[in-house]
Amino acid sequence: MKKNYFLSLVLVFVTILAVGVKAQSTYTKQVIIVSGGIYSDPNDFVTVSSYNPETETITDFGTIYTQSVQDVIINGSFAYVAAQDSIVKFNIDTYEKLASVASPGINQLATDGNVLLASFWYPITENFVKIFSLDDLSLVTNIEGISGDAAGFLINDGVALVAIPGPYGSTTGKIAAIEIDQAFLLSEDDYGDFYSGINFFGFYNDVISSFMTTAWGETTTNIGTFDYGGDIMEQYTINDASLANSAGQRNNLMYIELNNGIAEYDLTDNTETMIVSPLTEGIAASVIDTINNNFYITTSDFFSYGNGYIYNLEGNQTSTIDVGISAQAIAVDYRTITAITNNINDFDISVYPNPAQNYIKLRSNKSIEIENIDIIDNLGKVVISTNNINKIDISNLNAGIYFVIAHSKYQKFSSRFIKN
C-alpha cells in the first residue's frame, strides 16, 4: 500500500477494563456463542446462544438457517453474526432477530461504530470487502480493487486495515487500507512470502503487529511488525508452532490459539508463553474476558461433539459450558453503567456479604452519614430505594450484578454486589 496511509491510523485498541471511573462501571453481561451445527447436515442449522457468567447458564435464542458460522461481533446491545451466506443482526437485550442480508462468502466482521464492515472469501471473486448499514444491514457500498480473499480488520480514525491472505494456496500476504467514510480503497501492498496466511492484527505502543495463520502441514508461525508509515520493522518466527486464530488482546498481551492451546504473546518483547496447555480436543473458537479474567474456549470435531470450557489466566480449567457442535464464534458482551449521576465517589463504601442472597449491609472507610440508598440494575433502572441503611432486603431481586448508590447530604458514593 502507499505507506503514508498508515500515518492516519493512530491506533488505540480498546480493551475494556473494570476501572473506577466516576459515573461508570463496566461488567460482562453475557457471552454470545454461535454454533454452526453438524458439518454437511442440511437439517442442522446455526444456533445463537447467550451464556450468563453470573448464573452459569446458557440459553439458545436464535436460529440461522444455514450450516456454518464465521464470526460474531457486538456493538452496543446488538450482535452481528456472519454465517456462511448471511449476516444477521440480533438485539441481545430482547433476543430478537432484527435484520438479515444475503452475503455469500462472508468471512469476518468489524465496525467503527457507524457502519458494518465485512470481509469475504470463496466463492466470491470480486468485492472482497463490503460496507453495510448497522441499522438494517442494507448494502452501503462495495470496496472495489481488493485483489483476493480478505480476513481480519484493524479500524481507527476513519481508516481500516484489512488482512488479504488471498485464495487458498497463495504464497504472499497483502494489507489493504480503506477510507471508510468515502468508501474507497486507498491502497493495497504485497509484503511477500513471509506474510503468507496473514489473518489478524495486534497493536501496542505505536507498533502494528500482523499474525499469519500457519498453513496446513507447516510447523512455524510468522509475526511481523510495522510502524505508522507501513514500513516493516521486525519479523519473528516461532518454530514448532501452529497458529490458528486470535483470542483477543489486553494491553500489551495478545492471546493466540497456538498448538491447539492458548498462548500469551507479549507485543513489547515479542515473546510467547503458553497459558492453556494444548487440548486433546480441537479448538473451534476462543476469547478472553478482560473483566472476569478468563478464557472461553469451545472445541469440536464438527460432526459428533461440541464442548465449552472456561479457563482462568493461570491456565486452569474452572468450569464447562454446554455448547453446540461447531461453536466457531464467540464474543463477550461488555456493558457500562452510565445511569449513575454526577459527584459520585466510587468504592468509598463496600457491600457485604458479596455475593448475597437475602440481604446486604454497607460499610465505609470514612465517616459518612448516609441518608438514603438506591440499588440500580444493569439497565440503569432503580429497583430499590430505601432509607433503611442498616440492612437491605434484596431477596426479591433477580440474580445478577447490581450497583449501590449511597446518598449523603452533599455527596454520593457507589459500590456494587452480586445477587445469587
Short mmCIF file of C-alpha atoms in Angstrom, two decimals:
data_model
loop_
_atom_site.label_atom_id
_atom_site.label_comp_id
_atom_site.label_asym_id
_atom_site.label_seq_id
_atom_site.Cartn_x
_atom_site.Cartn_y
_atom_site.Cartn_z
CA MET A 1 0.00 0.00 0.00
CA LYS A 2 1.09 3.59 -0.20
CA LYS A 3 2.86 3.62 3.08
CA ASN A 4 1.73 7.10 4.14
CA TYR A 5 -1.83 5.85 4.61
CA PHE A 6 -0.66 4.11 7.74
CA LEU A 7 0.07 7.57 9.15
CA SER A 8 -3.62 8.28 9.69
CA LEU A 9 -4.01 5.05 11.58
CA VAL A 10 -3.17 6.29 15.07
CA LEU A 11 -4.44 3.13 16.63
CA VAL A 12 -5.80 2.55 20.07
CA PHE A 13 -7.04 -0.98 20.76
CA VAL A 14 -9.91 -0.63 23.20
CA THR A 15 -9.60 -3.29 25.87
CA ILE A 16 -12.48 -2.73 28.23
CA LEU A 17 -11.30 -2.84 31.80
CA ALA A 18 -13.16 -2.62 35.08
CA VAL A 19 -11.75 0.66 36.28
CA GLY A 20 -13.01 3.11 38.86
CA VAL A 21 -14.40 5.74 36.51
CA LYS A 22 -16.79 8.19 38.06
CA ALA A 23 -20.37 7.66 36.91
CA GLN A 24 -19.41 4.46 35.05
CA SER A 25 -18.71 0.83 35.77
CA THR A 26 -18.14 -1.93 33.24
CA TYR A 27 -19.13 -5.56 33.61
CA THR A 28 -19.62 -8.66 31.48
CA LYS A 29 -23.33 -9.08 30.85
CA GLN A 30 -23.12 -12.25 28.77
CA VAL A 31 -21.09 -14.21 26.26
CA ILE A 32 -22.60 -14.79 22.83
CA ILE A 33 -21.73 -18.21 21.41
CA VAL A 34 -22.68 -19.24 17.86
CA SER A 35 -22.65 -22.90 16.81
CA GLY A 36 -22.59 -23.99 13.18
CA GLY A 37 -24.01 -27.46 13.77
CA ILE A 38 -23.04 -30.79 12.24
CA TYR A 39 -20.88 -30.34 9.16
CA SER A 40 -22.72 -31.18 5.92
CA ASP A 41 -26.00 -31.97 7.70
CA PRO A 42 -28.62 -29.92 5.80
CA ASN A 43 -31.08 -30.22 8.69
CA ASP A 44 -28.77 -28.90 11.43
CA PHE A 45 -28.66 -25.12 11.49
CA VAL A 46 -26.70 -22.32 13.12
CA THR A 47 -27.71 -21.67 16.74
CA VAL A 48 -27.09 -18.39 18.59
CA SER A 49 -26.84 -18.64 22.39
CA SER A 50 -26.25 -16.44 25.43
CA TYR A 51 -24.11 -17.62 28.33
CA ASN A 52 -24.67 -15.80 31.64
CA PRO A 53 -21.40 -15.81 33.64
CA GLU A 54 -23.19 -15.00 36.89
CA THR A 55 -25.74 -17.82 36.79
CA GLU A 56 -23.53 -20.10 34.66
CA THR A 57 -26.45 -20.91 32.38
CA ILE A 58 -26.70 -20.88 28.59
CA THR A 59 -29.85 -20.09 26.60
CA ASP A 60 -30.44 -20.55 22.87
CA PHE A 61 -32.26 -17.58 21.39
CA GLY A 62 -31.72 -17.57 17.64
CA THR A 63 -31.56 -19.86 14.62
CA ILE A 64 -29.98 -19.00 11.29
CA TYR A 65 -30.99 -21.41 8.55
CA THR A 66 -27.56 -22.17 7.18
CA GLN A 67 -24.80 -24.65 8.07
CA SER A 68 -21.70 -22.78 9.30
CA VAL A 69 -20.63 -19.70 11.22
CA GLN A 70 -17.59 -17.50 10.62
CA ASP A 71 -17.79 -14.60 13.10
CA VAL A 72 -19.82 -12.68 15.67
CA ILE A 73 -19.21 -9.13 16.91
CA ILE A 74 -21.06 -6.95 19.40
CA ASN A 75 -21.85 -3.26 19.06
CA GLY A 76 -23.82 -1.85 21.97
CA SER A 77 -26.82 -4.07 22.60
CA PHE A 78 -26.65 -5.73 19.19
CA ALA A 79 -24.86 -8.82 17.93
CA TYR A 80 -23.93 -9.27 14.28
CA VAL A 81 -23.38 -12.84 13.09
CA ALA A 82 -21.57 -13.90 9.92
CA ALA A 83 -23.00 -17.29 8.93
CA GLN A 84 -21.92 -18.88 5.64
CA ASP A 85 -24.14 -16.92 3.25
CA SER A 86 -25.79 -14.37 5.55
CA ILE A 87 -25.22 -11.57 8.02
CA VAL A 88 -27.82 -11.47 10.79
CA LYS A 89 -28.45 -8.81 13.44
CA PHE A 90 -29.87 -9.63 16.89
CA ASN A 91 -30.96 -7.45 19.79
CA ILE A 92 -29.16 -9.08 22.72
CA ASP A 93 -31.33 -7.41 25.34
CA THR A 94 -34.62 -8.72 23.93
CA TYR A 95 -33.00 -11.59 21.96
CA GLU A 96 -34.97 -10.79 18.85
CA LYS A 97 -33.74 -11.13 15.29
CA LEU A 98 -33.86 -7.67 13.74
CA ALA A 99 -32.38 -7.90 10.25
CA SER A 100 -30.54 -10.13 7.81
CA VAL A 101 -28.88 -9.83 4.42
CA ALA A 102 -27.67 -12.43 1.93
CA SER A 103 -23.85 -12.45 1.94
CA PRO A 104 -22.33 -15.49 0.20
CA GLY A 105 -18.68 -15.97 1.11
CA ILE A 106 -18.87 -13.91 4.30
CA ASN A 107 -15.74 -14.16 6.47
CA GLN A 108 -15.04 -11.53 9.18
CA LEU A 109 -16.93 -8.54 10.60
CA ALA A 110 -15.83 -5.24 12.14
CA THR A 111 -17.35 -1.85 12.95
CA ASP A 112 -16.21 1.69 13.56
CA GLY A 113 -19.49 2.36 15.39
CA ASN A 114 -21.07 3.93 12.32
CA VAL A 115 -21.11 1.18 9.69
CA LEU A 116 -20.50 -2.56 9.48
CA LEU A 117 -17.51 -3.77 7.51
CA ALA A 118 -17.38 -7.33 6.19
CA SER A 119 -14.60 -9.30 4.52
CA PHE A 120 -15.30 -12.06 2.01
CA TRP A 121 -13.63 -15.15 0.60
CA TYR A 122 -14.51 -18.14 -1.59
CA PRO A 123 -16.75 -18.39 -3.59
CA ILE A 124 -16.63 -14.59 -4.05
CA THR A 125 -14.37 -13.48 -6.92
CA GLU A 126 -14.60 -9.69 -6.51
CA ASN A 127 -15.62 -7.03 -3.97
CA PHE A 128 -13.85 -8.78 -1.11
CA VAL A 129 -14.79 -6.02 1.37
CA LYS A 130 -18.26 -4.54 1.66
CA ILE A 131 -19.82 -1.91 3.91
CA PHE A 132 -23.31 -2.36 5.37
CA SER A 133 -25.69 -0.29 7.46
CA LEU A 134 -25.52 -1.13 11.16
CA ASP A 135 -29.23 -0.39 11.37
CA ASP A 136 -30.89 -2.58 8.74
CA LEU A 137 -27.88 -4.33 7.12
CA SER A 138 -28.59 -2.76 3.74
CA LEU A 139 -25.53 -2.61 1.49
CA VAL A 140 -23.84 0.79 1.61
CA THR A 141 -21.13 0.05 -0.94
CA ASN A 142 -18.66 -2.45 -2.32
CA ILE A 143 -14.96 -1.68 -1.94
CA GLU A 144 -13.56 -2.30 -5.38
CA GLY A 145 -9.97 -3.14 -6.22
CA ILE A 146 -9.00 -5.61 -3.48
CA SER A 147 -7.21 -8.46 -5.18
CA GLY A 148 -8.30 -11.55 -3.26
CA ASP A 149 -9.81 -13.23 -0.20
CA ALA A 150 -9.93 -10.87 2.81
CA ALA A 151 -9.72 -11.65 6.53
CA GLY A 152 -9.33 -9.56 9.72
CA PHE A 153 -9.67 -5.79 10.22
CA LEU A 154 -7.96 -3.07 12.19
CA ILE A 155 -10.01 0.15 12.39
CA ASN A 156 -9.30 3.63 13.74
CA ASP A 157 -9.78 7.26 12.81
CA GLY A 158 -11.80 6.50 9.70
CA VAL A 159 -9.30 4.08 8.17
CA ALA A 160 -9.48 0.28 8.11
CA LEU A 161 -6.56 -2.02 7.51
CA VAL A 162 -7.58 -5.37 6.08
CA ALA A 163 -5.54 -8.57 6.00
CA ILE A 164 -5.53 -10.02 2.47
CA PRO A 165 -4.28 -13.61 2.56
CA GLY A 166 -5.67 -14.23 -0.91
CA PRO A 167 -7.17 -17.53 -2.11
CA TYR A 168 -6.11 -20.95 -0.87
CA GLY A 169 -2.54 -21.66 -1.92
CA SER A 170 -1.43 -18.01 -2.08
CA THR A 171 2.27 -17.60 -1.38
CA THR A 172 2.26 -13.95 -0.30
CA GLY A 173 0.29 -11.75 2.07
CA LYS A 174 -1.11 -8.27 1.47
CA ILE A 175 -2.56 -5.43 3.51
CA ALA A 176 -5.23 -3.07 2.16
CA ALA A 177 -6.11 0.37 3.55
CA ILE A 178 -9.68 1.64 3.20
CA GLU A 179 -11.06 5.12 3.86
CA ILE A 180 -14.37 4.26 5.49
CA ASP A 181 -16.39 7.48 5.16
CA GLN A 182 -15.58 7.92 1.49
CA ALA A 183 -15.76 4.14 0.95
CA PHE A 184 -12.78 3.69 -1.31
CA LEU A 185 -9.58 1.71 -1.40
CA LEU A 186 -6.59 3.85 -0.51
CA SER A 187 -4.00 1.20 -1.31
CA GLU A 188 -3.03 -2.45 -1.24
CA ASP A 189 0.54 -3.66 -0.76
CA ASP A 190 2.06 -7.09 -1.19
CA TYR A 191 4.51 -7.79 1.65
CA GLY A 192 5.88 -11.05 0.30
CA ASP A 193 6.02 -14.69 1.25
CA PHE A 194 6.77 -14.14 4.96
CA TYR A 195 3.23 -12.72 5.25
CA SER A 196 1.51 -15.63 3.55
CA GLY A 197 -1.60 -16.52 5.53
CA ILE A 198 -1.95 -13.05 7.10
CA ASN A 199 -5.08 -13.19 9.25
CA PHE A 200 -5.33 -10.67 12.11
CA PHE A 201 -3.63 -7.70 13.78
CA GLY A 202 -2.46 -6.51 17.18
CA PHE A 203 -1.37 -3.06 18.30
CA TYR A 204 0.61 -1.66 21.19
CA ASN A 205 2.98 1.29 21.76
CA ASP A 206 2.63 2.68 18.24
CA VAL A 207 3.54 -0.66 16.66
CA ILE A 208 1.21 -2.67 14.43
CA SER A 209 1.65 -6.45 14.57
CA SER A 210 0.38 -8.83 11.91
CA PHE A 211 -0.18 -12.51 12.64
CA MET A 212 -0.02 -15.17 9.95
CA THR A 213 -2.07 -18.37 10.26
CA THR A 214 0.09 -21.45 9.89
CA ALA A 215 -0.58 -23.33 6.65
CA TRP A 216 -1.67 -26.96 6.79
CA GLY A 217 1.35 -29.20 7.25
CA GLU A 218 3.69 -26.35 8.26
CA THR A 219 5.28 -26.05 11.72
CA THR A 220 6.18 -22.37 12.05
CA THR A 221 4.30 -19.21 12.97
CA ASN A 222 5.27 -15.83 11.50
CA ILE A 223 4.61 -12.44 13.09
CA GLY A 224 5.59 -9.11 11.53
CA THR A 225 5.60 -5.58 12.93
CA PHE A 226 5.07 -2.24 11.18
CA ASP A 227 5.42 1.41 12.05
CA TYR A 228 2.81 4.06 11.29
CA GLY A 229 4.29 4.56 7.84
CA GLY A 230 3.62 0.95 6.91
CA ASP A 231 7.30 0.07 6.84
CA ILE A 232 8.33 -3.33 8.15
CA MET A 233 10.15 -3.07 11.47
CA GLU A 234 10.82 -6.66 12.57
CA GLN A 235 9.90 -10.18 11.55
CA TYR A 236 9.65 -13.03 14.05
CA THR A 237 9.25 -16.76 13.58
CA ILE A 238 8.11 -19.18 16.28
CA ASN A 239 9.37 -22.66 15.47
CA ASP A 240 7.41 -25.83 16.16
CA ALA A 241 4.27 -23.74 16.45
CA SER A 242 0.97 -23.76 14.58
CA LEU A 243 -1.15 -20.59 14.81
CA ALA A 244 -4.89 -20.79 14.23
CA ASN A 245 -6.57 -17.60 15.43
CA SER A 246 -6.77 -14.78 17.97
CA ALA A 247 -8.42 -14.98 21.39
CA GLY A 248 -8.17 -11.21 21.85
CA GLN A 249 -5.85 -8.58 23.29
CA ARG A 250 -5.41 -6.92 26.67
CA ASN A 251 -2.89 -4.10 26.92
CA ASN A 252 0.46 -5.39 25.60
CA LEU A 253 -0.61 -9.04 25.62
CA MET A 254 -2.07 -10.78 22.60
CA TYR A 255 -3.75 -14.10 23.28
CA ILE A 256 -3.48 -16.56 20.40
CA GLU A 257 -4.53 -20.11 19.60
CA LEU A 258 -1.14 -21.80 19.35
CA ASN A 259 -0.61 -25.56 19.05
CA ASN A 260 -4.27 -26.09 19.99
CA GLY A 261 -3.81 -24.24 23.28
CA ILE A 262 -3.80 -20.57 24.29
CA ALA A 263 -0.52 -18.64 24.36
CA GLU A 264 0.22 -15.17 25.68
CA TYR A 265 2.23 -13.17 23.15
CA ASP A 266 3.92 -10.05 24.54
CA LEU A 267 3.84 -7.27 21.94
CA THR A 268 6.62 -5.37 23.73
CA ASP A 269 9.35 -8.01 23.50
CA ASN A 270 7.78 -10.49 21.05
CA THR A 271 7.96 -13.49 23.37
CA GLU A 272 5.31 -16.14 23.85
CA THR A 273 4.24 -18.12 26.91
CA MET A 274 1.74 -20.99 26.88
CA ILE A 275 -1.17 -20.31 29.24
CA VAL A 276 -3.67 -23.04 28.40
CA SER A 277 -1.81 -26.24 27.54
CA PRO A 278 -2.65 -27.91 24.21
CA LEU A 279 -6.06 -29.56 24.39
CA THR A 280 -6.85 -33.08 23.27
CA GLU A 281 -9.98 -31.75 21.52
CA GLY A 282 -9.65 -29.36 18.59
CA ILE A 283 -10.29 -25.71 19.43
CA ALA A 284 -13.22 -24.26 17.48
CA ALA A 285 -13.11 -20.73 18.94
CA SER A 286 -11.76 -18.79 21.92
CA VAL A 287 -11.99 -15.35 23.50
CA ILE A 288 -10.63 -13.58 26.58
CA ASP A 289 -13.00 -11.92 29.03
CA THR A 290 -10.96 -8.96 30.27
CA ILE A 291 -13.39 -8.20 33.09
CA ASN A 292 -13.61 -11.64 34.69
CA ASN A 293 -10.04 -12.62 33.71
CA ASN A 294 -10.78 -15.87 31.98
CA PHE A 295 -10.93 -17.56 28.59
CA TYR A 296 -13.99 -19.06 26.95
CA ILE A 297 -12.92 -21.92 24.69
CA THR A 298 -15.10 -24.15 22.52
CA THR A 299 -13.96 -27.42 20.96
CA SER A 300 -15.44 -29.62 18.27
CA ASP A 301 -14.75 -32.23 15.61
CA PHE A 302 -17.58 -30.59 13.59
CA PHE A 303 -19.73 -33.69 13.34
CA SER A 304 -20.07 -35.57 16.65
CA TYR A 305 -19.41 -33.28 19.63
CA GLY A 306 -19.14 -29.72 20.84
CA ASN A 307 -17.79 -28.72 24.25
CA GLY A 308 -17.23 -25.45 26.05
CA TYR A 309 -14.66 -24.69 28.74
CA ILE A 310 -13.71 -21.77 30.96
CA TYR A 311 -10.07 -21.29 31.95
CA ASN A 312 -8.54 -18.67 34.21
CA LEU A 313 -5.46 -16.66 33.24
CA GLU A 314 -3.25 -19.17 35.04
CA GLY A 315 -4.37 -21.80 32.55
CA ASN A 316 -6.55 -23.80 34.93
CA GLN A 317 -9.98 -25.03 33.87
CA THR A 318 -12.65 -23.62 36.17
CA SER A 319 -15.94 -24.61 34.54
CA THR A 320 -17.68 -26.05 31.49
CA ILE A 321 -20.38 -24.74 29.14
CA ASP A 322 -22.98 -26.76 27.27
CA VAL A 323 -22.41 -25.61 23.68
CA GLY A 324 -23.41 -26.98 20.29
CA ILE A 325 -21.35 -28.69 17.64
CA SER A 326 -19.02 -26.40 15.64
CA ALA A 327 -19.25 -23.41 18.01
CA GLN A 328 -16.82 -21.35 15.94
CA ALA A 329 -17.74 -17.82 17.01
CA ILE A 330 -17.68 -16.23 20.49
CA ALA A 331 -17.98 -12.60 21.63
CA VAL A 332 -18.06 -11.04 25.10
CA ASP A 333 -20.86 -8.54 25.75
CA TYR A 334 -19.39 -5.77 27.92
CA ARG A 335 -21.78 -3.18 29.33
CA THR A 336 -21.09 0.13 31.02
CA ILE A 337 -23.47 1.54 33.59
CA THR A 338 -23.96 5.20 32.76
CA ALA A 339 -27.10 5.91 34.77
CA ILE A 340 -25.12 6.90 37.85
CA THR A 341 -25.10 10.66 38.01
CA ASN A 342 -22.66 13.39 38.99
CA ASN A 343 -20.44 13.70 42.02
CA ILE A 344 -20.07 10.01 42.87
CA ASN A 345 -17.08 8.74 44.83
CA ASP A 346 -16.56 5.15 43.72
CA PHE A 347 -15.89 2.44 46.28
CA ASP A 348 -15.75 4.66 49.39
CA ILE A 349 -18.38 2.21 50.58
CA SER A 350 -18.46 -1.57 50.30
CA VAL A 351 -21.23 -4.15 50.38
CA TYR A 352 -21.30 -7.33 52.43
CA PRO A 353 -21.96 -10.17 52.15
CA ASN A 354 -20.95 -10.18 48.49
CA PRO A 355 -22.23 -12.22 46.72
CA ALA A 356 -25.50 -12.02 48.64
CA GLN A 357 -28.85 -13.79 48.51
CA ASN A 358 -31.29 -12.29 51.02
CA TYR A 359 -29.85 -9.04 52.38
CA ILE A 360 -26.88 -6.67 52.20
CA LYS A 361 -25.23 -4.24 54.57
CA LEU A 362 -22.91 -1.32 53.91
CA ARG A 363 -19.63 -0.35 55.47
CA SER A 364 -17.30 2.55 54.79
CA ASN A 365 -13.67 3.51 55.29
CA LYS A 366 -14.84 7.05 56.03
CA SER A 367 -17.25 8.70 58.41
CA ILE A 368 -20.24 9.04 56.10
CA GLU A 369 -23.74 9.99 57.18
CA ILE A 370 -25.93 8.20 54.64
CA GLU A 371 -29.46 9.47 54.18
CA ASN A 372 -30.85 7.02 51.61
CA ILE A 373 -29.77 4.29 49.23
CA ASP A 374 -30.64 3.40 45.63
CA ILE A 375 -29.96 0.00 44.08
CA ILE A 376 -29.64 0.04 40.29
CA ASP A 377 -29.81 -2.91 37.89
CA ASN A 378 -27.62 -3.41 34.84
CA LEU A 379 -30.02 -1.44 32.64
CA GLY A 380 -29.74 1.63 34.87
CA LYS A 381 -33.15 1.18 36.48
CA VAL A 382 -33.60 1.93 40.19
CA VAL A 383 -35.03 -1.31 41.61
CA ILE A 384 -34.81 -0.45 45.31
CA SER A 385 -34.85 2.94 47.01
CA THR A 386 -34.73 2.99 50.80
CA ASN A 387 -33.66 4.99 53.82
CA ASN A 388 -33.13 1.79 55.79
CA ILE A 389 -29.36 1.83 55.73
CA ASN A 390 -28.73 -0.90 58.30
CA LYS A 391 -29.98 -4.00 56.49
CA ILE A 392 -31.41 -4.00 52.96
CA ASP A 393 -33.71 -6.81 51.81
CA ILE A 394 -32.72 -7.98 48.30
CA SER A 395 -34.48 -11.35 48.34
CA ASN A 396 -36.91 -10.35 45.58
CA LEU A 397 -34.22 -9.27 43.12
CA ASN A 398 -33.27 -11.46 40.18
CA ALA A 399 -29.78 -12.92 40.10
CA GLY A 400 -27.20 -10.59 38.58
CA ILE A 401 -24.96 -7.59 39.17
CA TYR A 402 -26.35 -4.52 40.97
CA PHE A 403 -24.96 -1.09 41.84
CA VAL A 404 -25.49 0.66 45.16
CA ILE A 405 -25.65 4.45 45.28
CA ALA A 406 -25.48 5.83 48.82
CA HIS A 407 -26.61 9.45 49.19
CA SER A 408 -25.26 11.72 51.88
CA LYS A 409 -26.24 15.36 52.23
CA TYR A 410 -23.56 16.61 49.85
CA GLN A 411 -22.14 13.56 48.07
CA LYS A 412 -22.92 10.20 46.51
CA PHE A 413 -20.95 7.01 46.97
CA SER A 414 -21.11 3.83 44.90
CA SER A 415 -20.32 0.17 45.13
CA ARG A 416 -21.67 -3.00 43.58
CA PHE A 417 -22.62 -6.55 44.51
CA ILE A 418 -23.71 -9.84 43.01
CA LYS A 419 -27.15 -11.23 43.84
CA ASN A 420 -27.17 -15.04 43.81
#
